PDB file of C-alpha atoms and ligand atoms in Angstrom:
ATOM      1  CA  MET S   1       8.329 -29.112 -25.634  1.00 83.00           C
ATOM      2  CA  ASP S   2       7.120 -25.525 -25.832  1.00 94.00           C
ATOM      3  CA  SER S   3       5.568 -23.801 -22.852  1.00 95.00           C
ATOM      4  CA  GLN S   4       1.973 -24.029 -24.047  1.00 97.00           C
ATOM      5  CA  THR S   5       2.228 -27.758 -24.782  1.00 97.00           C
ATOM      6  CA  HIS S   6       3.844 -28.312 -21.380  1.00 97.00           C
ATOM      7  CA  TRP S   7       1.023 -26.609 -19.476  1.00 98.00           C
ATOM      8  CA  GLU S   8      -1.778 -28.145 -21.536  1.00 98.00           C
ATOM      9  CA  LYS S   9      -0.306 -31.566 -20.747  1.00 97.00           C
ATOM     10  CA  ILE S  10      -0.124 -30.801 -17.019  1.00 98.00           C
ATOM     11  CA  TYR S  11      -3.758 -29.721 -16.860  1.00 98.00           C
ATOM     12  CA  LYS S  12      -4.954 -32.646 -18.987  1.00 97.00           C
ATOM     13  CA  GLU S  13      -3.145 -35.170 -16.794  1.00 97.00           C
ATOM     14  CA  LYS S  14      -3.679 -33.775 -13.293  1.00 97.00           C
ATOM     15  CA  ALA S  15      -6.706 -32.933 -11.211  1.00 97.00           C
ATOM     16  CA  PRO S  16      -6.912 -29.276 -10.051  1.00 97.00           C
ATOM     17  CA  ASP S  17      -6.027 -30.251  -6.468  1.00 97.00           C
ATOM     18  CA  ALA S  18      -3.169 -32.579  -7.477  1.00 97.00           C
ATOM     19  CA  VAL S  19      -0.656 -29.915  -8.497  1.00 97.00           C
ATOM     20  CA  SER S  20       1.962 -28.605  -6.075  1.00 97.00           C
ATOM     21  CA  TRP S  21       0.717 -25.001  -6.222  1.00 98.00           C
ATOM     22  CA  TYR S  22      -2.876 -25.938  -5.285  1.00 98.00           C
ATOM     23  CA  ARG S  23      -4.533 -24.321  -2.299  1.00 98.00           C
ATOM     24  CA  PRO S  24      -8.274 -24.370  -1.665  1.00 98.00           C
ATOM     25  CA  HIS S  25      -8.138 -20.566  -1.453  1.00 98.00           C
ATOM     26  CA  LEU S  26      -5.316 -18.125  -2.290  1.00 98.00           C
ATOM     27  CA  GLU S  27      -5.579 -16.258   1.024  1.00 98.00           C
ATOM     28  CA  THR S  28      -2.536 -13.996   0.633  1.00 98.00           C
ATOM     29  CA  SER S  29      -3.597 -12.956  -2.868  1.00 98.00           C
ATOM     30  CA  LEU S  30      -7.187 -12.332  -1.748  1.00 98.00           C
ATOM     31  CA  THR S  31      -6.038 -10.089   1.111  1.00 97.00           C
ATOM     32  CA  LEU S  32      -3.735  -8.090  -1.161  1.00 98.00           C
ATOM     33  CA  ILE S  33      -6.385  -7.668  -3.865  1.00 98.00           C
ATOM     34  CA  GLU S  34      -8.808  -6.458  -1.217  1.00 96.00           C
ATOM     35  CA  LYS S  35      -6.241  -3.899  -0.082  1.00 96.00           C
ATOM     36  CA  ALA S  36      -5.448  -2.760  -3.627  1.00 97.00           C
ATOM     37  CA  ALA S  37      -9.034  -2.577  -4.834  1.00 95.00           C
ATOM     38  CA  PRO S  38     -11.772  -2.497  -2.218  1.00 92.00           C
ATOM     39  CA  SER S  39     -14.319  -1.452  -4.864  1.00 96.00           C
ATOM     40  CA  CYS S  40     -16.139  -4.256  -6.684  1.00 96.00           C
ATOM     41  CA  SER S  41     -15.986  -2.297  -9.927  1.00 97.00           C
ATOM     42  CA  ALA S  42     -12.171  -2.578 -10.002  1.00 98.00           C
ATOM     43  CA  SER S  43     -10.760  -4.212 -13.091  1.00 98.00           C
ATOM     44  CA  ILE S  44      -8.577  -7.171 -12.095  1.00 98.00           C
ATOM     45  CA  ILE S  45      -6.456  -9.474 -14.222  1.00 98.00           C
ATOM     46  CA  ASP S  46      -5.219 -12.805 -12.884  1.00 98.00           C
ATOM     47  CA  VAL S  47      -2.231 -13.654 -15.060  1.00 98.00           C
ATOM     48  CA  GLY S  48      -1.516 -17.381 -15.339  1.00 98.00           C
ATOM     49  CA  GLY S  49      -4.561 -18.011 -13.186  1.00 98.00           C
ATOM     50  CA  GLY S  50      -4.434 -21.742 -13.907  1.00 98.00           C
ATOM     51  CA  GLU S  51      -7.320 -23.589 -12.262  1.00 98.00           C
ATOM     52  CA  SER S  52      -7.158 -21.654  -9.005  1.00 98.00           C
ATOM     53  CA  THR S  53     -10.267 -20.608  -7.102  1.00 98.00           C
ATOM     54  CA  LEU S  54      -9.194 -16.963  -6.961  1.00 98.00           C
ATOM     55  CA  VAL S  55     -11.826 -16.112  -9.567  1.00 98.00           C
ATOM     56  CA  ASP S  56     -14.568 -17.962  -7.636  1.00 98.00           C
ATOM     57  CA  ASP S  57     -13.680 -16.066  -4.467  1.00 98.00           C
ATOM     58  CA  ARG S  58     -13.573 -12.697  -6.227  1.00 98.00           C
ATOM     59  CA  LEU S  59     -16.950 -13.320  -7.875  1.00 98.00           C
ATOM     60  CA  ALA S  60     -18.412 -14.340  -4.512  1.00 97.00           C
ATOM     61  CA  ARG S  61     -17.151 -11.069  -3.046  1.00 97.00           C
ATOM     62  CA  GLY S  62     -19.010  -9.202  -5.798  1.00 97.00           C
ATOM     63  CA  TYR S  63     -16.202  -8.149  -8.131  1.00 97.00           C
ATOM     64  CA  GLU S  64     -17.666  -7.445 -11.553  1.00 95.00           C
ATOM     65  CA  ASN S  65     -14.678  -6.955 -13.797  1.00 98.00           C
ATOM     66  CA  ILE S  66     -12.351  -9.955 -13.650  1.00 98.00           C
ATOM     67  CA  THR S  67     -10.099 -11.258 -16.401  1.00 98.00           C
ATOM     68  CA  VAL S  68      -8.363 -14.628 -16.129  1.00 98.00           C
ATOM     69  CA  LEU S  69      -5.511 -15.207 -18.569  1.00 98.00           C
ATOM     70  CA  ASP S  70      -3.646 -18.475 -18.983  1.00 98.00           C
ATOM     71  CA  ILE S  71      -1.507 -20.059 -21.657  1.00 98.00           C
ATOM     72  CA  ALA S  72      -3.441 -23.341 -21.212  1.00 98.00           C
ATOM     73  CA  GLN S  73      -6.917 -23.478 -22.754  1.00 98.00           C
ATOM     74  CA  THR S  74      -7.542 -26.626 -20.690  1.00 98.00           C
ATOM     75  CA  ALA S  75      -7.235 -24.635 -17.455  1.00 98.00           C
ATOM     76  CA  ILE S  76      -9.642 -21.982 -18.754  1.00 98.00           C
ATOM     77  CA  ASP S  77     -12.142 -24.690 -19.763  1.00 98.00           C
ATOM     78  CA  THR S  78     -11.935 -26.318 -16.315  1.00 98.00           C
ATOM     79  CA  ASN S  79     -12.625 -22.973 -14.635  1.00 98.00           C
ATOM     80  CA  ARG S  80     -15.590 -22.305 -16.904  1.00 98.00           C
ATOM     81  CA  LYS S  81     -17.075 -25.725 -16.165  1.00 98.00           C
ATOM     82  CA  ARG S  82     -16.548 -25.336 -12.406  1.00 98.00           C
ATOM     83  CA  LEU S  83     -18.170 -21.899 -12.336  1.00 98.00           C
ATOM     84  CA  GLY S  84     -21.070 -22.758 -14.648  1.00 98.00           C
ATOM     85  CA  LYS S  85     -23.355 -19.786 -15.310  1.00 97.00           C
ATOM     86  CA  ALA S  86     -21.151 -17.478 -13.207  1.00 98.00           C
ATOM     87  CA  SER S  87     -18.317 -17.977 -15.737  1.00 98.00           C
ATOM     88  CA  GLU S  88     -20.202 -15.672 -18.100  1.00 98.00           C
ATOM     89  CA  ARG S  89     -19.305 -12.802 -15.745  1.00 97.00           C
ATOM     90  CA  VAL S  90     -15.562 -13.337 -16.345  1.00 98.00           C
ATOM     91  CA  HIS S  91     -13.360 -12.361 -19.299  1.00 98.00           C
ATOM     92  CA  TRP S  92     -11.292 -15.409 -20.277  1.00 98.00           C
ATOM     93  CA  LEU S  93      -8.090 -15.141 -22.268  1.00 98.00           C
ATOM     94  CA  ALA S  94      -6.130 -18.165 -23.467  1.00 98.00           C
ATOM     95  CA  ALA S  95      -2.827 -16.475 -24.271  1.00 98.00           C
ATOM     96  CA  ASP S  96       0.874 -16.235 -23.543  1.00 98.00           C
ATOM     97  CA  ILE S  97       1.548 -13.215 -21.350  1.00 98.00           C
ATOM     98  CA  THR S  98       4.809 -12.510 -23.176  1.00 97.00           C
ATOM     99  CA  THR S  99       3.080 -12.109 -26.552  1.00 97.00           C
ATOM    100  CA  VAL S 100      -0.573 -11.189 -25.940  1.00 97.00           C
ATOM    101  CA  GLU S 101      -1.731  -7.677 -26.757  1.00 97.00           C
ATOM    102  CA  LEU S 102      -3.526  -6.175 -23.783  1.00 97.00           C
ATOM    103  CA  ALA S 103      -5.402  -2.884 -23.945  1.00 97.00           C
ATOM    104  CA  PRO S 104      -3.479   0.051 -22.467  1.00 98.00           C
ATOM    105  CA  SER S 105      -4.378   1.073 -18.888  1.00 98.00           C
ATOM    106  CA  ALA S 106      -7.091  -1.590 -18.833  1.00 98.00           C
ATOM    107  CA  TYR S 107      -6.530  -2.866 -15.303  1.00 98.00           C
ATOM    108  CA  ASP S 108      -6.594  -1.524 -11.762  1.00 98.00           C
ATOM    109  CA  VAL S 109      -4.959  -4.661 -10.373  1.00 98.00           C
ATOM    110  CA  TRP S 110      -2.518  -7.141 -11.891  1.00 98.00           C
ATOM    111  CA  HIS S 111      -2.236 -10.429  -9.998  1.00 98.00           C
ATOM    112  CA  ASP S 112       0.283 -13.180 -10.690  1.00 98.00           C
ATOM    113  CA  ARG S 113       0.927 -16.105  -8.372  1.00 98.00           C
ATOM    114  CA  ALA S 114       3.699 -18.418  -9.535  1.00 98.00           C
ATOM    115  CA  VAL S 115       4.047 -17.337 -13.173  1.00 98.00           C
ATOM    116  CA  PHE S 116       6.753 -14.658 -13.305  1.00 98.00           C
ATOM    117  CA  HIS S 117       9.271 -17.017 -11.702  1.00 98.00           C
ATOM    118  CA  PHE S 118       9.115 -19.267 -14.795  1.00 98.00           C
ATOM    119  CA  LEU S 119      10.572 -16.458 -16.922  1.00 98.00           C
ATOM    120  CA  THR S 120      14.218 -17.427 -16.881  1.00 98.00           C
ATOM    121  CA  THR S 121      15.476 -15.147 -19.644  1.00 97.00           C
ATOM    122  CA  THR S 122      16.058 -11.423 -19.263  1.00 98.00           C
ATOM    123  CA  SER S 123      14.195 -10.713 -22.480  1.00 97.00           C
ATOM    124  CA  ASP S 124      11.029 -12.510 -21.297  1.00 98.00           C
ATOM    125  CA  ARG S 125      11.149 -10.664 -17.982  1.00 98.00           C
ATOM    126  CA  VAL S 126      11.615  -7.310 -19.677  1.00 98.00           C
ATOM    127  CA  THR S 127       8.690  -8.078 -22.010  1.00 98.00           C
ATOM    128  CA  TYR S 128       6.520  -9.081 -19.039  1.00 98.00           C
ATOM    129  CA  VAL S 129       7.300  -5.883 -17.126  1.00 98.00           C
ATOM    130  CA  ARG S 130       6.527  -3.840 -20.271  1.00 97.00           C
ATOM    131  CA  GLN S 131       3.150  -5.574 -20.452  1.00 97.00           C
ATOM    132  CA  VAL S 132       2.416  -4.676 -16.822  1.00 98.00           C
ATOM    133  CA  ALA S 133       3.490  -1.064 -17.314  1.00 97.00           C
ATOM    134  CA  ARG S 134       1.247  -0.747 -20.364  1.00 97.00           C
ATOM    135  CA  ALA S 135      -1.813  -2.661 -19.163  1.00 98.00           C
ATOM    136  CA  VAL S 136      -2.099  -1.341 -15.587  1.00 98.00           C
ATOM    137  CA  ARG S 137      -3.398   2.189 -15.213  1.00 98.00           C
ATOM    138  CA  HIS S 138      -1.370   4.869 -13.481  1.00 97.00           C
ATOM    139  CA  GLY S 139      -2.047   4.489  -9.745  1.00 98.00           C
ATOM    140  CA  GLY S 140      -3.042   0.839 -10.171  1.00 98.00           C
ATOM    141  CA  HIS S 141      -1.536  -2.047  -8.205  1.00 98.00           C
ATOM    142  CA  VAL S 142       0.597  -5.052  -9.032  1.00 98.00           C
ATOM    143  CA  ILE S 143       0.727  -8.213  -6.923  1.00 98.00           C
ATOM    144  CA  VAL S 144       3.331 -10.787  -7.878  1.00 98.00           C
ATOM    145  CA  GLY S 145       4.045 -13.993  -5.961  1.00 98.00           C
ATOM    146  CA  THR S 146       7.108 -16.094  -6.774  1.00 98.00           C
ATOM    147  CA  PHE S 147       9.158 -18.710  -4.973  1.00 98.00           C
ATOM    148  CA  GLY S 148      11.176 -17.052  -2.233  1.00 98.00           C
ATOM    149  CA  PRO S 149      14.955 -17.320  -1.680  1.00 98.00           C
ATOM    150  CA  GLU S 150      14.496 -20.646   0.096  1.00 98.00           C
ATOM    151  CA  GLY S 151      11.817 -21.925  -2.269  1.00 98.00           C
ATOM    152  CA  PRO S 152      12.260 -24.776  -4.761  1.00 97.00           C
ATOM    153  CA  VAL S 153      14.539 -24.371  -7.787  1.00 97.00           C
ATOM    154  CA  LYS S 154      12.054 -26.119 -10.063  1.00 96.00           C
ATOM    155  CA  CYS S 155       8.285 -26.330 -10.394  1.00 96.00           C
ATOM    156  CA  SER S 156       6.336 -28.665 -12.627  1.00 94.00           C
ATOM    157  CA  GLY S 157       9.687 -29.895 -14.022  1.00 93.00           C
ATOM    158  CA  LEU S 158      10.654 -26.385 -15.162  1.00 96.00           C
ATOM    159  CA  ASP S 159      13.467 -24.177 -13.873  1.00 97.00           C
ATOM    160  CA  VAL S 160      12.403 -21.143 -11.899  1.00 98.00           C
ATOM    161  CA  VAL S 161      14.092 -17.992 -10.639  1.00 98.00           C
ATOM    162  CA  ARG S 162      13.749 -17.410  -6.880  1.00 98.00           C
ATOM    163  CA  TYR S 163      13.409 -13.904  -5.502  1.00 98.00           C
ATOM    164  CA  ASP S 164      13.588 -11.860  -2.352  1.00 98.00           C
ATOM    165  CA  ALA S 165      11.632  -8.595  -2.195  1.00 98.00           C
ATOM    166  CA  GLU S 166      14.574  -6.522  -3.351  1.00 98.00           C
ATOM    167  CA  SER S 167      15.423  -8.629  -6.387  1.00 98.00           C
ATOM    168  CA  LEU S 168      11.796  -9.024  -7.432  1.00 98.00           C
ATOM    169  CA  HIS S 169      11.114  -5.325  -7.097  1.00 98.00           C
ATOM    170  CA  GLY S 170      14.384  -4.702  -8.961  1.00 98.00           C
ATOM    171  CA  GLU S 171      12.967  -6.523 -12.005  1.00 98.00           C
ATOM    172  CA  PHE S 172      10.110  -4.021 -12.107  1.00 97.00           C
ATOM    173  CA  GLY S 173      12.000  -0.808 -11.427  1.00 95.00           C
ATOM    174  CA  ILE S 174      11.334   2.631 -10.054  1.00 92.00           C
ATOM    175  CA  HIS S 175       7.980   3.177 -11.749  1.00 95.00           C
ATOM    176  CA  PHE S 176       6.605   0.506  -9.420  1.00 98.00           C
ATOM    177  CA  ARG S 177       6.579   1.707  -5.790  1.00 98.00           C
ATOM    178  CA  LEU S 178       6.985  -1.222  -3.403  1.00 98.00           C
ATOM    179  CA  LEU S 179       4.190  -0.904  -0.826  1.00 98.00           C
ATOM    180  CA  GLY S 180       4.829  -4.207   0.900  1.00 98.00           C
ATOM    181  CA  SER S 181       6.190  -7.715   0.701  1.00 98.00           C
ATOM    182  CA  SER S 182       5.608 -10.920   2.616  1.00 98.00           C
ATOM    183  CA  LYS S 183       6.769 -14.498   2.696  1.00 98.00           C
ATOM    184  CA  GLU S 184       4.428 -17.453   2.899  1.00 98.00           C
ATOM    185  CA  LEU S 185       5.040 -21.104   3.612  1.00 98.00           C
ATOM    186  CA  HIS S 186       2.807 -22.989   1.227  1.00 98.00           C
ATOM    187  CA  LEU S 187       1.813 -26.526   2.167  1.00 98.00           C
ATOM    188  CA  THR S 188       1.539 -28.550  -1.041  1.00 97.00           C
ATOM    189  CA  PRO S 189      -1.084 -31.313  -1.429  1.00 97.00           C
ATOM    190  CA  PHE S 190       1.841 -33.760  -0.997  1.00 96.00           C
ATOM    191  CA  GLY S 191       2.695 -32.415   2.464  1.00 97.00           C
ATOM    192  CA  THR S 192       5.846 -30.536   1.480  1.00 97.00           C
ATOM    193  CA  ILE S 193       6.515 -26.887   2.221  1.00 98.00           C
ATOM    194  CA  GLN S 194       7.399 -24.229  -0.374  1.00 98.00           C
ATOM    195  CA  GLN S 195       8.477 -20.710   0.450  1.00 98.00           C
ATOM    196  CA  PHE S 196       6.697 -18.009  -1.559  1.00 98.00           C
ATOM    197  CA  LEU S 197       7.480 -14.305  -1.718  1.00 98.00           C
ATOM    198  CA  TYR S 198       4.860 -11.691  -2.564  1.00 98.00           C
ATOM    199  CA  CYS S 199       5.486  -8.116  -3.648  1.00 98.00           C
ATOM    200  CA  TYR S 200       2.747  -5.546  -3.683  1.00 98.00           C
ATOM    201  CA  CYS S 201       3.464  -2.405  -5.745  1.00 98.00           C
ATOM    202  CA  LYS S 202       1.785   0.740  -6.985  1.00 98.00           C
ATOM    203  CA  VAL S 203       2.304   1.948 -10.547  1.00 98.00           C
ATOM    204  CA  GLU S 204       3.618   5.513 -10.540  1.00 94.00           C
TER     205      GLU S 204
HETATM  206  C1  SAM J   1       2.283 -22.769 -11.069  1.00 84.06           C
HETATM  207  S1  SAM J   1       0.858 -22.408 -11.990  1.00 84.06           S
HETATM  208  C2  SAM J   1       0.029 -21.215 -10.973  1.00 84.06           C
HETATM  209  C3  SAM J   1      -1.453 -21.155 -11.244  1.00 84.06           C
HETATM  210  C4  SAM J   1      -2.210 -20.155 -10.362  1.00 84.06           C
HETATM  211  N1  SAM J   1      -1.711 -18.813 -10.507  1.00 84.06           N
HETATM  212  C5  SAM J   1      -2.187 -20.571  -8.918  1.00 84.06           C
HETATM  213  O1  SAM J   1      -1.545 -19.919  -8.111  1.00 84.06           O
HETATM  214  O2  SAM J   1      -2.849 -21.586  -8.598  1.00 84.06           O
HETATM  215  C6  SAM J   1       1.511 -21.423 -13.306  1.00 84.06           C
HETATM  216  C7  SAM J   1       0.452 -21.034 -14.330  1.00 84.06           C
HETATM  217  O3  SAM J   1       0.971 -20.121 -15.262  1.00 84.06           O
HETATM  218  C8  SAM J   1       0.537 -20.470 -16.566  1.00 84.06           C
HETATM  219  N2  SAM J   1       1.564 -19.939 -17.478  1.00 84.06           N
HETATM  220  C9  SAM J   1       2.855 -20.332 -17.576  1.00 84.06           C
HETATM  221  N3  SAM J   1       3.511 -19.587 -18.474  1.00 84.06           N
HETATM  222  C10 SAM J   1       2.611 -18.687 -18.941  1.00 84.06           C
HETATM  223  C11 SAM J   1       2.672 -17.644 -19.902  1.00 84.06           C
HETATM  224  N4  SAM J   1       3.820 -17.386 -20.570  1.00 84.06           N
HETATM  225  N5  SAM J   1       1.560 -16.920 -20.146  1.00 84.06           N
HETATM  226  C12 SAM J   1       0.404 -17.190 -19.489  1.00 84.06           C
HETATM  227  N6  SAM J   1       0.282 -18.172 -18.577  1.00 84.06           N
HETATM  228  C13 SAM J   1       1.372 -18.906 -18.303  1.00 84.06           C
HETATM  229  C14 SAM J   1       0.428 -21.974 -16.544  1.00 84.06           C
HETATM  230  O4  SAM J   1      -0.423 -22.494 -17.509  1.00 84.06           O
HETATM  231  C15 SAM J   1      -0.085 -22.203 -15.119  1.00 84.06           C
HETATM  232  O5  SAM J   1      -1.484 -22.191 -15.080  1.00 84.06           O
END
């Protein structure tokens, strides 16, 4: 099954709060976005946003320039329905991050929680990092959350790559200055704990 079919199936079969990565609010991501872009005019892309409430929380805070990209159209449709009229203030992109063409220097902030770790081939990771380098403006910020070194080895039935701050930053390279990293213990809706690792970088 290809990646798009896999994710469409997941979102068709499961309620938004019945997936392991669900949290009512993505607190760590929200704090880091706030740090990276205190101005509401900042252009933010949530890559592989799924059905998370990050977009709701950013709209509520007054952010005016939010893009949510996901490979699953079903997830985009669920978000649109949940947000109603407010969804018209968001740019929605149903696309694969490894193949989509994003405008150069279009974003001040790139956010990804639990997407990069699904890229298990070097070529996909290199393509992803090229996308970030092209789409985020010089001086912009990149926030990437993956499973940490003690996190699960699979998610949603798919293999993942686990990272510590050094190895995750190493995938991005010297043009991304590491400003900070943190680990988080995520409590899944099933009562299990997953270790996440977040890196917060500046594009130089
Ligand atoms: C584990 S979920 C995380 C969702 C959301 N970021 C969150 O934290 O709640 C991974 C998401 O990445 C999306 N995804 C997986 N591969 C992708 C790709 N190549 N391009 C874009 N989205 C992708 C999936 O559809 C799914 O919504």
